[in-house]
Structures are given as structure tokens and as C-alpha cells.
Amino acid sequence: MKYTQGMLSPDSLKDKVIVVTGGGSGLGKSMTKYFLELGAKAAIVSRNLEKLESAAKELKEQTGGEIFTYALDVRDYEAVEKMRNAVVSHYGKIDILLNNAAGNFISPTERLSANAFDSVIDIVLKGTKNCTLALGKYWIENKLPATVLNIVTTYSWTGSAYVVPSAMAKAGVLAMTRSLAVEWAKYNIRFNAIAPGPFPTKGAWDRLLPGDLKDKFDLAKKVPLKRVGEHQELANLAAYLVSDYSSYINGEVVTIDGGEWLLGAGEFNMLEQVPKDMWDMLEAMIKAKKS
Ligand code: HXC
Ligand code: NAP
């Protein structure tokens, strides 16, 4: 078994209807592919219909699964309600929401216009709220059990310079995950989140590591395991968290980053750079101080 292989048994998501925001590219597309392989029916939704349709065609060919596309901007609540109604009338129900759509780019915060700041916050925080509220109302009114999975980041709790709107918005999404995990548990709606470290995608890399920043800041070097993530490992985790296998997991955020954020956090983690043969000398120096 390798981490690049699927983990769950083939019928793990049989007949579950999953709405994936931002499912036409990057990680959303990779997760959707695995959900289809596990028997789910997917609705991929985002702004660019052409991109969604081309992804749907590719995913259908690869998996033979059922896939529905719908163009919308998650910032627009009315559009989100229309999307929900369209998916329900297409599939008859919705069981799972994956809030994956996001906007982000690097910038010194003082360079941002008010509109630039709002664009990111509105896509990430308001968009996630819009989808969660519109689907939540439907589930609660119809007494349907459901699962919501939110994609956040490790800087949801540490914060991060140069991506401040994203950090603020993702922190809000994490707060919503934990809050509704408690409030809507009585309706049998579960909430969890995944905090990925670096998983190369065109959408993220074009905006976070433009030009030669890719080579200058090799993200694999920031990870104790010395590699970036493989999409299938994230898809495995996401499929588990939306499946019934994780029925007792509620309000959790699972980090999948090879230890990256902890490397930056631990006070003495810089000692990784001390060569092995220097430790005898260091130990002797410390012991000598005792006398
Ligand atoms: C400064 C910028 C900018 C930049 C856009 N703006 N890019 N300001 N630096 N690089 C400003 C614009 O000038 C404008 O402000 C405002 O932002 C809105 O820009 P629009 O292009 O009109 O907005 P919109 O079409 O809504 O696009 C939203 C977007 C765009 C966020 C700006 O990048 C986008 O569509 N992103 C979607 C996909 C994405 O971001 N994927 C990456 C997710 S990665 P003014 O004042 O001029 O009107 C991620 C990973 C995190 O989240 C963790 C990694 C480890
Ligand atoms: P991506 O391919 O750019 O995905 C973002 C998706 O969101 C796109 O499909 C985009 O589609 C959609 N989207 C953006 N704005 C939207 C809007 N207003 N309405 C509807 N859909 C919108 O980037 P990615 O790397 O796969 O990111 C996916 C998720 O993982 C994001 O939540 C991101 O924060 C998170 N993440 C990624 C990494 C990483 O290393 N890649 C690390 C941590 C967290 P349209 O353009 O068609 O709208």
C-alpha cells in the first residue's frame, strides 16, 4: 500500500450526493475524483462554467461517475440558494457539502485596496457561510442528516504575514466549523475541517509563488518530511471525513502538512541544523557548566 493509492473500500460513498465548491480545479477536482470512485454523485460548482464542464467530462471519463455542474459566485447568497435547489432537483437530495472554494494572493497588507481585502474575505468567509447556511436550512427543514467539510489552512490558528485577508477568513471558517459542530449536532449535521500544508496546484502556486519565487522558496524544504503533499493523500482524508466511517468525529480540524507548521512553531526546532557529530561536544559543554 502507498499513500498515493485510494484508502477506502469502493462503495464507501455509494449514492451520497456531494456539493464541492471549487470542484473544477486543483484540490477540489482531485477530491471529487476520489468521491466519484467511491460511488458518490457530485455537483461541482464555481464561477467558470467552461472549466467546470471540462473537469466534469474528464472526471466522467476517468471514473464513470455521475457529475453535475453549476456556475455561481459563492459570494452571492441568492445564487447559492438557486444552486442548492438545482442540485436537489437534479439528484433528489444533498448529503454532503465540501466548502473548498477560495481566493488568495500574496501582498504586503498596506498595498491592498479595500476591495482587494474584501474579495478574499468574501470568497472564503462569506462564501463558506453562504453555502453552509443555504444547505443547513434545507437539511434542518427536511430533517436530513448531513456532513460538512471545510478546507482551511494551518495559518487559520497561527495567522500569516502577506496573506492576511486569507488568514482572517480561514480563522473565521474554523470558528464556524467548531461552533456549528455543537449547535447543529442536534440536527444530525456534522462539521469538520482539514488544514492542508503545501499541495501544489496551479491556482495556489500562480498566486502564492509567482515567477521564480517557486524556486527561491522551495516549500518542500519547509516540511520536516521534506516533500509536498500528494493530492490522493488529501482525497483519502477528505473521503474518510465525509463518509459514515467518521460518524463520531465532529468539530475536528485535521492537519495534513508533514509537520510543516510545527517546525515553524517549536522554540528549539532550529537545532535540526546542528550536525550529528557536534552533539558530543555540546553535551560536554553543558555538563561542564554543572561543576
Ligand atoms: C494586489 C490584487 C491582486 C494582487 C487582485 N487584486 N490581485 N491586489 N495584489 N496580486 C485586487 C484587484 O486589483 C481588485 O482591487 C480586487 O483585488 C479584486 O480583484 P478582481 O480580479 O476583480 O476579483 P475577482 O475576479 O473576484 O478575483 C478574486 C481573486 C482572484 C481572489 C483576486 O485571485 C481569484 O479569482 N482567485 C480564485 C482562486 C484562488 O485564489 N486560488 C488560490 C487559493 S490558494 P481593486 O481595488 O483594483 O478593484 C489558498 C492556499 C492557502 O487559499 C495555503 C497555501 C499553503
Ligand atoms: P484553486 O484550484 O485555485 O481552487 C480554488 C477554487 O475556488 C477554484 O476552482 C475556483 O473556481 C473556486 N472559486 C474561487 N472563487 C470563487 C467564487 N467566488 N465562487 C465560486 N467558486 C470560486 O486552488 P486549490 O489550491 O485547489 O485550493 C483549494 C482549497 O484548498 C482552498 O480552500 C485553499 O485555501 C485550500 N488550500 C490549498 C492549499 C494548497 O497548497 N494548494 C493549502 C492549504 C489550503 P472558479 O475560478 O471557477 O470560480
mmCIF file of C-alpha atoms and ligand atoms in Angstrom:
data_model
loop_
_atom_site.group_PDB
_atom_site.id
_atom_site.type_symbol
_atom_site.label_atom_id
_atom_site.label_comp_id
_atom_site.label_asym_id
_atom_site.label_seq_id
_atom_site.Cartn_x
_atom_site.Cartn_y
_atom_site.Cartn_z
ATOM 1 C CA MET A 1 0.000 0.000 0.000
ATOM 2 C CA LYS A 2 1.196 3.504 -0.830
ATOM 3 C CA TYR A 3 -0.120 6.893 0.208
ATOM 4 C CA THR A 4 -0.750 7.661 -3.458
ATOM 5 C CA GLN A 5 -3.445 4.973 -3.545
ATOM 6 C CA GLY A 6 -7.088 5.174 -2.543
ATOM 7 C CA MET A 7 -7.750 4.072 1.016
ATOM 8 C CA LEU A 8 -11.449 3.296 1.400
ATOM 9 C CA SER A 9 -13.478 0.380 0.064
ATOM 10 C CA PRO A 10 -15.121 1.105 -3.320
ATOM 11 C CA ASP A 11 -18.691 1.635 -2.076
ATOM 12 C CA SER A 12 -17.808 3.882 0.863
ATOM 13 C CA LEU A 13 -19.755 6.869 -0.512
ATOM 14 C CA LYS A 14 -22.308 4.946 -2.578
ATOM 15 C CA ASP A 15 -25.231 7.211 -3.612
ATOM 16 C CA LYS A 16 -24.115 10.097 -1.399
ATOM 17 C CA VAL A 17 -24.685 13.428 -3.107
ATOM 18 C CA ILE A 18 -21.771 15.813 -2.567
ATOM 19 C CA VAL A 19 -21.590 19.501 -3.437
ATOM 20 C CA VAL A 20 -17.977 20.562 -3.941
ATOM 21 C CA THR A 21 -17.377 24.301 -4.237
ATOM 22 C CA GLY A 22 -14.375 24.997 -6.453
ATOM 23 C CA GLY A 23 -14.585 21.391 -7.675
ATOM 24 C CA GLY A 24 -13.437 22.214 -11.206
ATOM 25 C CA SER A 25 -9.748 22.666 -10.407
ATOM 26 C CA GLY A 26 -6.913 21.826 -8.039
ATOM 27 C CA LEU A 27 -7.666 20.047 -4.808
ATOM 28 C CA GLY A 28 -11.444 20.276 -5.251
ATOM 29 C CA LYS A 29 -11.181 18.371 -8.515
ATOM 30 C CA SER A 30 -8.869 15.729 -7.021
ATOM 31 C CA MET A 31 -11.178 15.172 -4.059
ATOM 32 C CA THR A 32 -14.213 14.995 -6.365
ATOM 33 C CA LYS A 33 -12.466 12.349 -8.476
ATOM 34 C CA TYR A 34 -11.973 10.128 -5.445
ATOM 35 C CA PHE A 35 -15.541 10.691 -4.197
ATOM 36 C CA LEU A 36 -16.802 9.505 -7.609
ATOM 37 C CA GLU A 37 -14.544 6.450 -7.439
ATOM 38 C CA LEU A 38 -16.186 5.655 -4.096
ATOM 39 C CA GLY A 39 -19.695 5.743 -5.595
ATOM 40 C CA ALA A 40 -20.741 9.314 -4.770
ATOM 41 C CA LYS A 41 -22.695 11.613 -7.085
ATOM 42 C CA ALA A 42 -21.056 15.004 -7.295
ATOM 43 C CA ALA A 43 -22.081 18.575 -8.044
ATOM 44 C CA ILE A 44 -19.097 20.787 -8.792
ATOM 45 C CA VAL A 45 -19.818 24.496 -8.532
ATOM 46 C CA SER A 46 -17.765 27.643 -9.176
ATOM 47 C CA ARG A 47 -17.749 30.766 -11.364
ATOM 48 C CA ASN A 48 -16.227 29.418 -14.575
ATOM 49 C CA LEU A 49 -18.714 27.082 -16.311
ATOM 50 C CA GLU A 50 -16.325 26.171 -19.118
ATOM 51 C CA LYS A 51 -13.751 24.998 -16.580
ATOM 52 C CA LEU A 52 -16.397 23.027 -14.670
ATOM 53 C CA GLU A 53 -17.661 21.316 -17.812
ATOM 54 C CA SER A 54 -14.217 20.352 -18.970
ATOM 55 C CA ALA A 55 -13.406 18.962 -15.489
ATOM 56 C CA ALA A 56 -16.733 17.082 -15.429
ATOM 57 C CA LYS A 57 -16.007 15.497 -18.821
ATOM 58 C CA GLU A 58 -12.551 14.406 -17.694
ATOM 59 C CA LEU A 59 -13.793 13.037 -14.352
ATOM 60 C CA LYS A 60 -16.665 11.153 -16.013
ATOM 61 C CA GLU A 61 -14.235 9.526 -18.437
ATOM 62 C CA GLN A 62 -11.838 8.607 -15.630
ATOM 63 C CA THR A 63 -14.372 7.268 -13.124
ATOM 64 C CA GLY A 64 -17.672 6.606 -14.904
ATOM 65 C CA GLY A 65 -19.311 8.584 -12.086
ATOM 66 C CA GLU A 66 -22.255 10.985 -12.157
ATOM 67 C CA ILE A 67 -21.411 14.665 -12.085
ATOM 68 C CA PHE A 68 -23.471 17.857 -12.281
ATOM 69 C CA THR A 69 -22.065 21.327 -12.945
ATOM 70 C CA TYR A 70 -23.425 24.685 -11.862
ATOM 71 C CA ALA A 71 -21.898 28.145 -12.297
ATOM 72 C CA LEU A 72 -22.189 30.596 -9.429
ATOM 73 C CA ASP A 73 -20.270 33.031 -7.300
ATOM 74 C CA VAL A 74 -20.347 31.800 -3.706
ATOM 75 C CA ARG A 75 -20.332 35.431 -2.540
ATOM 76 C CA ASP A 76 -23.922 35.785 -3.769
ATOM 77 C CA TYR A 77 -26.370 34.202 -1.293
ATOM 78 C CA GLU A 78 -29.307 34.145 -3.704
ATOM 79 C CA ALA A 79 -27.182 32.374 -6.304
ATOM 80 C CA VAL A 80 -26.170 29.815 -3.676
ATOM 81 C CA GLU A 81 -29.832 29.090 -2.838
ATOM 82 C CA LYS A 82 -30.567 28.661 -6.549
ATOM 83 C CA MET A 83 -27.631 26.267 -6.866
ATOM 84 C CA ARG A 84 -28.902 24.250 -3.864
ATOM 85 C CA ASN A 85 -32.367 23.997 -5.457
ATOM 86 C CA ALA A 86 -30.886 22.981 -8.811
ATOM 87 C CA VAL A 87 -28.778 20.220 -7.226
ATOM 88 C CA VAL A 88 -31.741 18.937 -5.201
ATOM 89 C CA SER A 89 -33.966 18.882 -8.268
ATOM 90 C CA HIS A 90 -31.217 17.104 -10.258
ATOM 91 C CA TYR A 91 -30.265 14.449 -7.688
ATOM 92 C CA GLY A 92 -33.271 14.486 -5.317
ATOM 93 C CA LYS A 93 -31.144 15.376 -2.270
ATOM 94 C CA ILE A 94 -27.800 16.649 -0.947
ATOM 95 C CA ASP A 95 -25.922 14.735 1.767
ATOM 96 C CA ILE A 96 -22.541 16.443 1.940
ATOM 97 C CA LEU A 97 -21.082 19.918 1.452
ATOM 98 C CA LEU A 98 -17.368 20.425 0.831
ATOM 99 C CA ASN A 99 -16.508 24.099 1.252
ATOM 100 C CA ASN A 100 -13.325 24.197 -0.808
ATOM 101 C CA ALA A 101 -13.626 27.354 -2.964
ATOM 102 C CA ALA A 102 -11.155 30.077 -2.025
ATOM 103 C CA GLY A 103 -9.465 33.231 -3.190
ATOM 104 C CA ASN A 104 -5.983 34.247 -2.131
ATOM 105 C CA PHE A 105 -2.819 36.051 -3.266
ATOM 106 C CA ILE A 106 0.342 37.306 -1.607
ATOM 107 C CA SER A 107 0.695 41.010 -0.914
ATOM 108 C CA PRO A 108 2.047 43.357 1.735
ATOM 109 C CA THR A 109 -1.183 44.272 3.531
ATOM 110 C CA GLU A 110 -0.665 48.028 3.213
ATOM 111 C CA ARG A 111 -0.681 47.665 -0.606
ATOM 112 C CA LEU A 112 -4.173 46.135 -0.620
ATOM 113 C CA SER A 113 -7.167 48.196 -1.691
ATOM 114 C CA ALA A 114 -10.294 47.820 0.414
ATOM 115 C CA ASN A 115 -11.826 45.902 -2.474
ATOM 116 C CA ALA A 116 -8.875 43.511 -2.722
ATOM 117 C CA PHE A 117 -9.154 42.756 1.002
ATOM 118 C CA ASP A 118 -12.914 42.206 0.684
ATOM 119 C CA SER A 119 -12.577 39.954 -2.381
ATOM 120 C CA VAL A 120 -10.622 37.346 -0.455
ATOM 121 C CA ILE A 121 -12.641 37.622 2.759
ATOM 122 C CA ASP A 122 -15.909 37.463 0.833
ATOM 123 C CA ILE A 123 -14.977 34.373 -1.187
ATOM 124 C CA VAL A 124 -13.539 32.452 1.754
ATOM 125 C CA LEU A 125 -15.593 33.515 4.770
ATOM 126 C CA LYS A 126 -18.842 34.819 3.291
ATOM 127 C CA GLY A 127 -18.849 32.156 0.555
ATOM 128 C CA THR A 128 -18.419 29.355 3.089
ATOM 129 C CA LYS A 129 -21.113 30.907 5.294
ATOM 130 C CA ASN A 130 -23.477 31.278 2.315
ATOM 131 C CA CYS A 131 -23.170 27.637 1.259
ATOM 132 C CA THR A 132 -23.384 26.350 4.826
ATOM 133 C CA LEU A 133 -26.440 28.455 5.663
ATOM 134 C CA ALA A 134 -28.330 27.680 2.444
ATOM 135 C CA LEU A 135 -27.728 23.938 2.746
ATOM 136 C CA GLY A 136 -28.191 23.936 6.516
ATOM 137 C CA LYS A 137 -31.660 25.471 6.210
ATOM 138 C CA TYR A 138 -32.583 22.774 3.677
ATOM 139 C CA TRP A 139 -31.258 19.928 5.838
ATOM 140 C CA ILE A 140 -32.902 21.192 9.019
ATOM 141 C CA GLU A 141 -36.261 21.914 7.384
ATOM 142 C CA ASN A 142 -36.293 18.457 5.759
ATOM 143 C CA LYS A 143 -34.867 16.663 8.837
ATOM 144 C CA LEU A 144 -31.984 15.233 6.820
ATOM 145 C CA PRO A 145 -28.654 14.120 8.306
ATOM 146 C CA ALA A 146 -25.633 15.755 6.676
ATOM 147 C CA THR A 147 -21.900 16.331 6.776
ATOM 148 C CA VAL A 148 -19.938 19.495 6.105
ATOM 149 C CA LEU A 149 -16.205 19.532 5.465
ATOM 150 C CA ASN A 150 -14.347 22.849 5.328
ATOM 151 C CA ILE A 151 -10.899 23.293 3.810
ATOM 152 C CA VAL A 152 -8.898 25.728 5.936
ATOM 153 C CA THR A 153 -5.112 26.147 6.317
ATOM 154 C CA THR A 154 -2.578 25.772 9.108
ATOM 155 C CA TYR A 155 -2.378 29.562 9.366
ATOM 156 C CA SER A 156 -6.030 29.585 10.468
ATOM 157 C CA TRP A 157 -4.635 29.452 14.010
ATOM 158 C CA THR A 158 -1.113 30.864 13.627
ATOM 159 C CA GLY A 159 -2.017 33.704 11.271
ATOM 160 C CA SER A 160 0.388 34.540 8.435
ATOM 161 C CA ALA A 161 2.036 37.657 7.119
ATOM 162 C CA TYR A 162 1.418 38.571 3.446
ATOM 163 C CA VAL A 163 -1.857 36.621 3.185
ATOM 164 C CA VAL A 164 -3.717 38.483 5.929
ATOM 165 C CA PRO A 165 -7.234 38.501 4.380
ATOM 166 C CA SER A 166 -6.974 34.753 3.779
ATOM 167 C CA ALA A 167 -5.687 34.124 7.314
ATOM 168 C CA MET A 168 -8.528 36.172 8.817
ATOM 169 C CA ALA A 169 -11.152 34.454 6.696
ATOM 170 C CA LYS A 170 -9.849 30.915 7.253
ATOM 171 C CA ALA A 171 -9.762 31.589 11.017
ATOM 172 C CA GLY A 172 -13.426 32.536 10.748
ATOM 173 C CA VAL A 173 -14.213 29.349 8.842
ATOM 174 C CA LEU A 174 -12.514 27.313 11.562
ATOM 175 C CA ALA A 175 -14.581 29.128 14.205
ATOM 176 C CA MET A 176 -17.740 28.370 12.245
ATOM 177 C CA THR A 177 -16.740 24.684 11.961
ATOM 178 C CA ARG A 178 -16.352 24.317 15.718
ATOM 179 C CA SER A 179 -19.409 26.433 16.574
ATOM 180 C CA LEU A 180 -21.874 24.649 14.299
ATOM 181 C CA ALA A 181 -20.426 21.229 15.173
ATOM 182 C CA VAL A 182 -22.075 21.806 18.534
ATOM 183 C CA GLU A 183 -25.134 23.838 17.564
ATOM 184 C CA TRP A 184 -26.303 21.642 14.668
ATOM 185 C CA ALA A 185 -25.330 18.264 16.135
ATOM 186 C CA LYS A 186 -28.945 18.002 17.357
ATOM 187 C CA TYR A 187 -29.995 18.043 13.686
ATOM 188 C CA ASN A 188 -27.505 15.264 12.916
ATOM 189 C CA ILE A 189 -25.265 17.587 10.921
ATOM 190 C CA ARG A 190 -21.535 17.043 11.457
ATOM 191 C CA PHE A 191 -18.807 19.626 10.809
ATOM 192 C CA ASN A 192 -15.093 19.015 10.360
ATOM 193 C CA ALA A 193 -12.183 20.775 8.705
ATOM 194 C CA ILE A 194 -8.916 19.865 7.025
ATOM 195 C CA ALA A 195 -5.862 22.100 7.259
ATOM 196 C CA PRO A 196 -3.552 21.191 4.374
ATOM 197 C CA GLY A 197 0.077 22.210 4.146
ATOM 198 C CA PRO A 198 1.575 22.700 0.669
ATOM 199 C CA PHE A 199 -0.169 20.651 -2.053
ATOM 200 C CA PRO A 200 0.909 22.016 -5.453
ATOM 201 C CA THR A 201 -1.971 23.332 -7.576
ATOM 202 C CA LYS A 202 -1.909 25.853 -10.411
ATOM 203 C CA GLY A 203 -4.447 28.115 -8.679
ATOM 204 C CA ALA A 204 -2.434 28.407 -5.474
ATOM 205 C CA TRP A 205 1.087 28.393 -6.939
ATOM 206 C CA ASP A 206 0.299 31.106 -9.543
ATOM 207 C CA ARG A 207 -0.911 33.430 -6.777
ATOM 208 C CA LEU A 208 1.330 32.460 -3.856
ATOM 209 C CA LEU A 209 4.628 31.638 -5.582
ATOM 210 C CA PRO A 210 4.606 33.647 -8.836
ATOM 211 C CA GLY A 211 7.640 33.778 -11.138
ATOM 212 C CA ASP A 212 10.885 32.493 -9.657
ATOM 213 C CA LEU A 213 9.532 32.527 -6.070
ATOM 214 C CA LYS A 214 8.766 28.850 -6.751
ATOM 215 C CA ASP A 215 12.489 28.086 -6.941
ATOM 216 C CA LYS A 216 13.556 30.615 -4.330
ATOM 217 C CA PHE A 217 11.202 29.266 -1.669
ATOM 218 C CA ASP A 218 11.056 25.534 -2.225
ATOM 219 C CA LEU A 219 8.132 24.672 0.073
ATOM 220 C CA ALA A 220 9.230 21.048 0.395
ATOM 221 C CA LYS A 221 12.264 22.297 2.353
ATOM 222 C CA LYS A 222 9.952 23.814 4.990
ATOM 223 C CA VAL A 223 8.413 20.425 5.713
ATOM 224 C CA PRO A 224 10.085 18.025 8.186
ATOM 225 C CA LEU A 225 9.140 15.137 5.875
ATOM 226 C CA LYS A 226 10.922 17.043 3.051
ATOM 227 C CA ARG A 227 8.166 16.758 0.496
ATOM 228 C CA VAL A 228 4.925 18.426 -0.541
ATOM 229 C CA GLY A 229 1.566 16.674 -0.296
ATOM 230 C CA GLU A 230 0.105 14.298 -2.883
ATOM 231 C CA HIS A 231 -3.491 15.050 -3.862
ATOM 232 C CA GLN A 232 -4.559 11.458 -3.184
ATOM 233 C CA GLU A 233 -3.487 11.690 0.473
ATOM 234 C CA LEU A 234 -5.749 14.691 0.926
ATOM 235 C CA ALA A 235 -8.546 12.954 -1.007
ATOM 236 C CA ASN A 236 -8.227 9.915 1.286
ATOM 237 C CA LEU A 237 -8.611 12.079 4.378
ATOM 238 C CA ALA A 238 -11.498 14.077 2.902
ATOM 239 C CA ALA A 239 -13.358 10.927 1.817
ATOM 240 C CA TYR A 240 -12.979 9.473 5.302
ATOM 241 C CA LEU A 241 -14.219 12.659 6.971
ATOM 242 C CA VAL A 242 -17.329 12.914 4.774
ATOM 243 C CA SER A 243 -18.086 9.178 4.990
ATOM 244 C CA ASP A 244 -20.057 7.374 7.665
ATOM 245 C CA TYR A 245 -16.793 5.819 8.914
ATOM 246 C CA SER A 246 -16.096 9.105 10.700
ATOM 247 C CA SER A 247 -19.604 9.380 12.218
ATOM 248 C CA TYR A 248 -18.249 10.145 15.707
ATOM 249 C CA ILE A 249 -15.781 12.812 14.573
ATOM 250 C CA ASN A 250 -17.375 16.224 14.915
ATOM 251 C CA GLY A 251 -15.801 19.672 15.298
ATOM 252 C CA GLU A 252 -12.293 18.464 14.491
ATOM 253 C CA VAL A 253 -9.640 20.060 12.315
ATOM 254 C CA VAL A 254 -7.167 17.570 10.889
ATOM 255 C CA THR A 255 -3.789 18.919 9.824
ATOM 256 C CA ILE A 256 -2.126 17.252 6.837
ATOM 257 C CA ASP A 257 1.156 19.087 6.316
ATOM 258 C CA GLY A 258 4.057 16.705 7.011
ATOM 259 C CA GLY A 259 4.714 18.605 10.261
ATOM 260 C CA GLU A 260 5.282 21.945 8.492
ATOM 261 C CA TRP A 261 3.569 24.355 10.867
ATOM 262 C CA LEU A 262 5.061 22.763 13.982
ATOM 263 C CA LEU A 263 8.551 23.099 12.519
ATOM 264 C CA GLY A 264 7.999 26.841 12.413
ATOM 265 C CA ALA A 265 6.485 26.888 15.900
ATOM 266 C CA GLY A 266 8.793 24.908 18.213
ATOM 267 C CA GLU A 267 11.248 27.176 20.067
ATOM 268 C CA PHE A 268 14.295 24.930 19.513
ATOM 269 C CA ASN A 269 13.395 23.379 16.185
ATOM 270 C CA MET A 270 16.332 25.267 14.630
ATOM 271 C CA LEU A 271 18.586 22.658 16.275
ATOM 272 C CA GLU A 272 17.659 20.389 13.354
ATOM 273 C CA GLN A 273 20.577 22.194 11.688
ATOM 274 C CA VAL A 274 23.141 21.023 14.264
ATOM 275 C CA PRO A 275 25.261 18.243 12.699
ATOM 276 C CA LYS A 276 25.081 14.872 14.469
ATOM 277 C CA ASP A 277 28.774 14.824 15.373
ATOM 278 C CA MET A 278 28.508 18.157 17.191
ATOM 279 C CA TRP A 279 26.213 16.731 19.875
ATOM 280 C CA ASP A 280 29.092 15.070 21.853
ATOM 281 C CA MET A 281 30.787 18.433 22.179
ATOM 282 C CA LEU A 282 27.562 20.261 23.093
ATOM 283 C CA GLU A 283 26.720 17.669 25.736
ATOM 284 C CA ALA A 284 30.207 18.007 27.243
ATOM 285 C CA MET A 285 29.893 21.807 27.338
ATOM 286 C CA ILE A 286 26.532 21.623 29.139
ATOM 287 C CA LYS A 287 27.769 19.045 31.677
ATOM 288 C CA ALA A 288 30.916 21.090 32.330
ATOM 289 C CA LYS A 289 28.773 24.026 33.478
ATOM 290 C CA LYS A 290 27.305 21.867 36.283
ATOM 291 C CA SER A 291 30.576 21.888 38.232
HETATM 292 C C1 HXC B 1 -2.977 43.220 -5.024
HETATM 293 C C2 HXC B 1 -4.863 42.423 -6.130
HETATM 294 C C3 HXC B 1 -4.136 41.296 -6.599
HETATM 295 C C4 HXC B 1 -2.751 41.191 -6.237
HETATM 296 C C5 HXC B 1 -6.166 41.166 -7.339
HETATM 297 N N1 HXC B 1 -6.098 42.295 -6.622
HETATM 298 N N2 HXC B 1 -4.981 40.531 -7.336
HETATM 299 N N3 HXC B 1 -4.302 43.368 -5.346
HETATM 300 N N4 HXC B 1 -2.229 42.169 -5.438
HETATM 301 N N5 HXC B 1 -1.996 40.158 -6.631
HETATM 302 C C6 HXC B 1 -7.165 43.255 -6.376
HETATM 303 C C7 HXC B 1 -7.722 43.880 -7.671
HETATM 304 O O1 HXC B 1 -6.918 44.930 -8.145
HETATM 305 C C8 HXC B 1 -9.092 44.345 -7.180
HETATM 306 O O2 HXC B 1 -8.986 45.513 -6.405
HETATM 307 C C9 HXC B 1 -9.500 43.261 -6.186
HETATM 308 O O3 HXC B 1 -8.288 42.597 -5.786
HETATM 309 C C10 HXC B 1 -10.440 42.244 -6.798
HETATM 310 O O4 HXC B 1 -9.821 41.710 -7.956
HETATM 311 P P1 HXC B 1 -10.667 41.035 -9.118
HETATM 312 O O5 HXC B 1 -9.704 40.380 -10.044
HETATM 313 O O6 HXC B 1 -11.646 41.981 -9.669
HETATM 314 O O7 HXC B 1 -11.506 39.966 -8.236
HETATM 315 P P2 HXC B 1 -12.137 38.601 -8.582
HETATM 316 O O8 HXC B 1 -12.344 38.458 -10.068
HETATM 317 O O9 HXC B 1 -13.290 38.444 -7.685
HETATM 318 O O10 HXC B 1 -10.979 37.526 -8.205
HETATM 319 C C11 HXC B 1 -10.707 37.193 -6.895
HETATM 320 C C12 HXC B 1 -9.190 36.965 -6.652
HETATM 321 C C13 HXC B 1 -8.590 36.032 -7.730
HETATM 322 C C14 HXC B 1 -9.042 36.417 -5.251
HETATM 323 C C15 HXC B 1 -8.477 38.315 -6.744
HETATM 324 O O11 HXC B 1 -7.216 35.793 -7.456
HETATM 325 C C16 HXC B 1 -9.310 34.726 -7.841
HETATM 326 O O12 HXC B 1 -10.281 34.583 -8.589
HETATM 327 N N6 HXC B 1 -8.882 33.660 -7.078
HETATM 328 C C17 HXC B 1 -9.563 32.372 -7.067
HETATM 329 C C18 HXC B 1 -8.628 31.205 -6.975
HETATM 330 C C19 HXC B 1 -7.557 31.290 -5.915
HETATM 331 O O13 HXC B 1 -7.264 32.371 -5.384
HETATM 332 N N7 HXC B 1 -6.928 30.143 -5.627
HETATM 333 C C20 HXC B 1 -5.863 30.074 -4.670
HETATM 334 C C21 HXC B 1 -6.351 29.546 -3.390
HETATM 335 S S1 HXC B 1 -4.910 29.048 -2.565
HETATM 336 P P3 HXC B 1 -9.346 46.984 -6.996
HETATM 337 O O14 HXC B 1 -9.205 47.894 -5.821
HETATM 338 O O15 HXC B 1 -8.333 47.240 -8.082
HETATM 339 O O16 HXC B 1 -10.742 46.882 -7.528
HETATM 340 C C22 HXC B 1 -5.094 29.061 -0.933
HETATM 341 C C23 HXC B 1 -3.955 28.294 -0.283
HETATM 342 C C24 HXC B 1 -3.579 28.740 1.059
HETATM 343 O O17 HXC B 1 -6.017 29.574 -0.396
HETATM 344 C C25 HXC B 1 -2.425 27.981 1.716
HETATM 345 C C26 HXC B 1 -1.266 27.554 0.877
HETATM 346 C C27 HXC B 1 -0.216 26.772 1.591
HETATM 347 P P1 NAP B 2 -7.703 26.504 -6.837
HETATM 348 O O1 NAP B 2 -7.552 25.426 -7.843
HETATM 349 O O2 NAP B 2 -7.465 27.895 -7.241
HETATM 350 O O3 NAP B 2 -9.143 26.350 -6.191
HETATM 351 C C1 NAP B 2 -9.980 27.404 -5.829
HETATM 352 C C2 NAP B 2 -11.344 27.130 -6.429
HETATM 353 O O4 NAP B 2 -12.281 28.057 -5.888
HETATM 354 C C3 NAP B 2 -11.373 27.266 -7.952
HETATM 355 O O5 NAP B 2 -11.903 26.104 -8.526
HETATM 356 C C4 NAP B 2 -12.284 28.460 -8.208
HETATM 357 O O6 NAP B 2 -13.069 28.242 -9.378
HETATM 358 C C5 NAP B 2 -13.142 28.476 -6.940
HETATM 359 N N1 NAP B 2 -13.620 29.823 -6.619
HETATM 360 C C6 NAP B 2 -12.860 30.915 -6.368
HETATM 361 N N2 NAP B 2 -13.622 31.994 -6.147
HETATM 362 C C7 NAP B 2 -14.905 31.553 -6.232
HETATM 363 C C8 NAP B 2 -16.152 32.202 -6.099
HETATM 364 N N3 NAP B 2 -16.239 33.490 -5.810
HETATM 365 N N4 NAP B 2 -17.293 31.458 -6.261
HETATM 366 C C9 NAP B 2 -17.212 30.142 -6.551
HETATM 367 N N5 NAP B 2 -16.050 29.480 -6.675
HETATM 368 C C10 NAP B 2 -14.919 30.175 -6.531
HETATM 369 O O7 NAP B 2 -6.728 26.249 -5.574
HETATM 370 P P2 NAP B 2 -6.502 24.982 -4.614
HETATM 371 O O8 NAP B 2 -5.081 25.005 -4.234
HETATM 372 O O9 NAP B 2 -7.069 23.755 -5.208
HETATM 373 O O10 NAP B 2 -7.343 25.392 -3.318
HETATM 374 C C11 NAP B 2 -8.444 24.620 -2.875
HETATM 375 C C12 NAP B 2 -8.643 24.824 -1.380
HETATM 376 O O11 NAP B 2 -7.539 24.326 -0.653
HETATM 377 C C13 NAP B 2 -8.804 26.281 -0.952
HETATM 378 O O12 NAP B 2 -9.752 26.359 0.101
HETATM 379 C C14 NAP B 2 -7.441 26.611 -0.419
HETATM 380 O O13 NAP B 2 -7.467 27.673 0.511
HETATM 381 C C15 NAP B 2 -7.090 25.301 0.245
HETATM 382 N N6 NAP B 2 -5.675 25.097 0.496
HETATM 383 C C16 NAP B 2 -4.831 24.837 -0.532
HETATM 384 C C17 NAP B 2 -3.506 24.593 -0.256
HETATM 385 C C18 NAP B 2 -2.534 24.253 -1.347
HETATM 386 O O14 NAP B 2 -1.357 24.053 -1.045
HETATM 387 N N7 NAP B 2 -2.951 24.123 -2.578
HETATM 388 C C19 NAP B 2 -3.047 24.632 1.065
HETATM 389 C C20 NAP B 2 -3.935 24.938 2.090
HETATM 390 C C21 NAP B 2 -5.263 25.148 1.798
HETATM 391 P P3 NAP B 2 -13.566 29.430 -10.370
HETATM 392 O O15 NAP B 2 -12.373 30.238 -10.709
HETATM 393 O O16 NAP B 2 -14.207 28.690 -11.488
HETATM 394 O O17 NAP B 2 -14.583 30.219 -9.593
#
